[in-house]
Amino acid sequence: CFDISPVSYLNELDNSAVLIKHESLHNWAEAKDNPTKHATSLATTFALSWKRLVDEEKDALPKRIFRACGYCAPNISIPKKLLDELADVSDKSLYRALGRLSELGLIEPTDTGPRLHPLMAEFAQLLDRDAKDKILPDLANAMIKLTTRALESGLPRPMSILSEHLTAVALAAGKDELQTTGGLWNNLASYQQILADYKGAKKLFERALKIDEQVYGKDHPRVAIDVNNLGNVLQALGE
């Protein structure tokens, strides 16, 4: 039992950099208080399912998909078209991979795509950070391609089902300092512009511009595009 109030405990969880490593979720029971003697670390419990993906050929795709899903927004269904863009496999192979993850309890299937609990998403990210073939760069590229096509429609709906996942991937890409980070924020800004949220779009375009200037230099064509996008929003704001 922790000598802490529920409110204080929730605040601790909110401020934890890696929630799954919080002491209350890591070996929370003393041996003398654990009659079954099983591991009481949540990450270790998740790993029991993960370690059942042992077939190098059949389980390679489920492993990549699970690690990718970890970077998407938790508790929100991940559109199949994003996984299609990422995996570039047949529908049959993709559904088989999702079925494998579902039977192991690693994802929750829904009618609109799989979703992950926040703690499971953190576990997936930890796995990817330790992997030799990290999935985040491929996911970021797939997200840019998919959201660019959605933006070209000029309609908000194609982007609405992707926007929260786009935000989550952009944040993760920023932490890893990926070259594509500015492009992710730029596409999110363009979505805000479609919604006529010009102040929100301005803030995101400025963020994309700052990142791309650092990555490419101020004279790069990518930066010129960012400046043009920001200029259009400033004009809409009367600035």
C-alpha positions as MATLAB code, in Angstrom:
seq = 'CFDISPVSYLNELDNSAVLIKHESLHNWAEAKDNPTKHATSLATTFALSWKRLVDEEKDALPKRIFRACGYCAPNISIPKKLLDELADVSDKSLYRALGRLSELGLIEPTDTGPRLHPLMAEFAQLLDRDAKDKILPDLANAMIKLTTRALESGLPRPMSILSEHLTAVALAAGKDELQTTGGLWNNLASYQQILADYKGAKKLFERALKIDEQVYGKDHPRVAIDVNNLGNVLQALGE';
ca = [
       0.000    0.000    0.000;
       1.399    3.424   -0.942;
       1.301    6.247    1.579;
      -0.049    8.680   -0.995;
      -3.424   10.150   -1.834;
      -5.229    9.153   -5.043;
      -4.876   12.707   -6.395;
      -1.132   12.778   -5.707;
      -0.727    9.347   -7.259;
      -2.536   10.418  -10.444;
      -0.374   13.554  -10.602;
       2.721   11.361  -10.335;
       1.485    9.228  -13.222;
       0.721   12.301  -15.343;
       4.240   13.650  -14.768;
       6.019   10.347  -15.337;
       8.289   10.462  -18.414;
       7.769    6.729  -19.052;
       4.597    5.635  -17.333;
       5.195    1.916  -17.703;
       8.373    2.265  -15.623;
       6.620    3.956  -12.693;
       7.395    2.155   -9.423;
       3.740    1.242   -8.915;
       3.822   -0.741  -12.176;
       7.275   -2.218  -11.671;
       7.723   -5.051   -9.157;
       4.941   -3.635   -7.033;
       4.604   -6.672   -4.732;
       7.195   -7.920   -2.277;
       8.043  -11.606   -2.570;
       6.462  -12.354    0.816;
       3.189  -10.759   -0.364;
       3.117  -12.593   -3.703;
       1.761  -16.123   -3.164;
       1.911  -17.025   -6.875;
       5.525  -15.765   -7.194;
       4.777  -14.417  -10.695;
       6.492  -11.320  -12.104;
       4.716   -8.190  -10.931;
       6.246   -5.834  -13.487;
       3.696   -4.736  -16.073;
       6.338   -4.567  -18.821;
       7.402   -8.129  -17.998;
       3.781   -9.226  -18.237;
       3.423   -7.635  -21.675;
       6.697   -9.240  -22.730;
       5.218  -12.704  -22.139;
       2.914  -12.114  -25.105;
       5.580  -10.398  -27.194;
       8.012  -13.302  -26.773;
       5.479  -15.654  -28.345;
       6.170  -13.966  -31.690;
       9.025  -16.351  -32.399;
       8.569  -17.282  -36.064;
      11.061  -15.091  -37.965;
       9.077  -15.279  -41.207;
       5.431  -15.233  -40.074;
       5.863  -12.911  -37.102;
       8.093  -10.256  -38.713;
       5.088   -8.264  -40.004;
       3.089   -8.421  -36.727;
       6.162   -7.173  -34.860;
       6.616   -4.187  -37.180;
       2.934   -3.293  -37.079;
       2.801   -3.479  -33.279;
       5.848   -1.236  -32.871;
       4.363    1.239  -35.367;
       1.013    1.318  -33.583;
       2.840    2.293  -30.407;
       3.692    5.693  -31.892;
       0.082    6.432  -32.883;
      -2.409    8.086  -30.555;
      -3.453    5.611  -27.824;
      -7.083    4.578  -27.284;
      -7.954    5.735  -30.826;
      -8.505    3.356  -33.730;
      -5.631    3.400  -36.208;
      -6.940    3.569  -39.803;
      -6.111    0.519  -41.884;
      -4.980    2.766  -44.735;
      -2.084    3.999  -42.588;
      -0.965    0.421  -41.981;
      -1.426   -0.287  -45.703;
       0.839    2.654  -46.547;
       3.412    1.490  -44.023;
       3.467   -2.251  -44.631;
       2.760   -2.378  -48.394;
       1.434   -5.948  -48.185;
      -1.742   -7.690  -49.276;
      -4.935   -7.258  -47.255;
      -4.739  -10.942  -46.381;
      -1.251  -10.591  -44.908;
      -2.227   -7.471  -42.976;
      -5.374   -9.028  -41.497;
      -3.409  -12.139  -40.560;
      -0.834   -9.991  -38.764;
      -3.514   -8.010  -36.918;
      -5.250  -11.256  -35.964;
      -2.007  -12.605  -34.535;
      -1.518   -9.481  -32.419;
      -5.129   -9.596  -31.270;
      -4.990  -13.223  -30.132;
      -1.916  -12.381  -28.053;
      -3.701   -9.425  -26.440;
      -1.238   -6.889  -27.841;
      -3.851   -4.865  -29.752;
      -7.574   -4.301  -29.399;
      -9.386   -4.834  -32.711;
     -12.212   -2.466  -33.651;
     -14.365   -2.048  -36.758;
     -12.233    0.914  -37.863;
      -8.790   -0.470  -37.036;
      -6.646   -1.612  -34.105;
      -6.059    0.501  -31.037;
      -3.655    0.323  -28.114;
      -3.956    1.126  -24.432;
      -1.513    3.935  -23.474;
       0.630    1.536  -21.403;
       0.767   -0.965  -24.250;
       1.730    1.869  -26.614;
       4.629    2.786  -24.325;
       5.722   -0.844  -24.289;
       5.709   -0.882  -28.103;
       7.822    2.280  -28.220;
      10.349    0.796  -25.787;
      10.636   -2.238  -28.054;
      11.241   -0.043  -31.091;
      13.945    1.992  -29.366;
      15.847   -1.241  -28.763;
      15.268   -2.591  -32.277;
      17.942   -2.563  -34.989;
      15.374   -1.793  -37.701;
      13.470    1.043  -36.026;
       9.984    1.523  -37.469;
       9.477    5.207  -36.579;
      11.253    6.659  -39.663;
       9.162    4.461  -41.973;
       5.989    5.367  -40.085;
       6.767    9.077  -40.350;
       7.282    8.780  -44.127;
       4.048    6.799  -44.499;
       2.168    9.389  -42.447;
       3.459   12.258  -44.586;
       2.461   10.500  -47.820;
      -0.997    9.594  -46.538;
      -1.803   12.989  -45.012;
      -0.489   14.826  -48.083;
      -2.976   12.907  -50.234;
      -5.725   13.643  -47.705;
      -4.906   17.362  -47.781;
      -5.013   17.404  -51.583;
      -8.721   16.582  -51.378;
      -9.286   19.997  -49.788;
     -11.823   18.417  -47.421;
     -11.458   18.076  -43.649;
     -12.854   14.547  -43.252;
      -9.955   12.578  -44.819;
      -7.620   14.335  -42.385;
      -9.878   14.261  -39.336;
      -9.373   10.525  -38.756;
      -5.604   10.958  -39.082;
      -4.962   14.218  -37.222;
      -4.492   12.828  -33.705;
      -2.207   10.071  -34.973;
      -0.307   12.680  -37.014;
       0.237   14.728  -33.855;
       1.490   11.695  -31.927;
       3.892   10.668  -34.694;
       5.168   14.243  -35.088;
       5.951   14.442  -31.362;
       7.791   11.117  -31.472;
       9.690   12.137  -34.610;
      10.729   15.372  -32.900;
      12.155   13.493  -29.933;
      14.228   11.364  -32.311;
      15.137   14.452  -34.385;
      13.973   12.841  -37.619;
      14.440   14.835  -40.820;
      10.733   14.422  -41.601;
       9.563   16.149  -38.400;
       8.992   19.517  -40.067;
       6.927   17.895  -42.805;
       4.668   16.260  -40.243;
       3.995   19.555  -38.455;
       3.505   21.292  -41.797;
       0.748   18.842  -42.770;
      -0.943   19.260  -39.403;
      -0.792   23.033  -39.866;
      -2.366   22.683  -43.309;
      -5.227   20.740  -41.728;
      -5.797   23.541  -39.218;
      -5.843   25.956  -42.152;
      -8.577   23.901  -43.853;
     -10.553   24.131  -40.604;
     -10.044   27.934  -40.673;
      -8.128   27.747  -37.393;
      -5.612   30.277  -38.648;
      -4.043   31.009  -35.275;
      -3.469   27.308  -34.688;
      -2.120   26.910  -38.224;
       0.236   29.879  -37.746;
       1.738   28.335  -34.617;
       2.305   24.975  -36.327;
       3.687   26.485  -39.550;
       6.156   28.484  -37.453;
       7.180   25.278  -35.700;
       7.672   23.478  -39.028;
       9.674   26.411  -40.418;
      12.014   26.502  -37.423;
      12.676   22.757  -37.656;
      13.243   22.755  -41.415;
      15.610   25.734  -41.201;
      17.704   23.781  -38.719;
      17.615   20.623  -40.861;
      18.021   22.039  -44.379;
      19.320   25.591  -43.980;
      17.456   28.805  -44.755;
      17.974   28.668  -48.549;
      16.471   25.207  -49.121;
      13.315   24.788  -51.309;
      11.618   22.959  -48.424;
      12.061   26.059  -46.277;
      10.705   28.259  -49.085;
       7.529   26.155  -49.082;
       7.226   26.601  -45.305;
       7.621   30.375  -45.649;
       4.963   30.474  -48.366;
       2.539   28.409  -46.246;
       3.101   30.686  -43.258;
       2.624   33.742  -45.456;
      -0.763   32.519  -46.642;
      -1.966   32.120  -43.064;
      -0.608   35.508  -42.021;
      -2.503   37.041  -44.941;
      -5.701   35.316  -43.799;
      -5.115   36.770  -40.313;
      -4.604   40.262  -41.762;
      -0.950   40.275  -40.750;
];
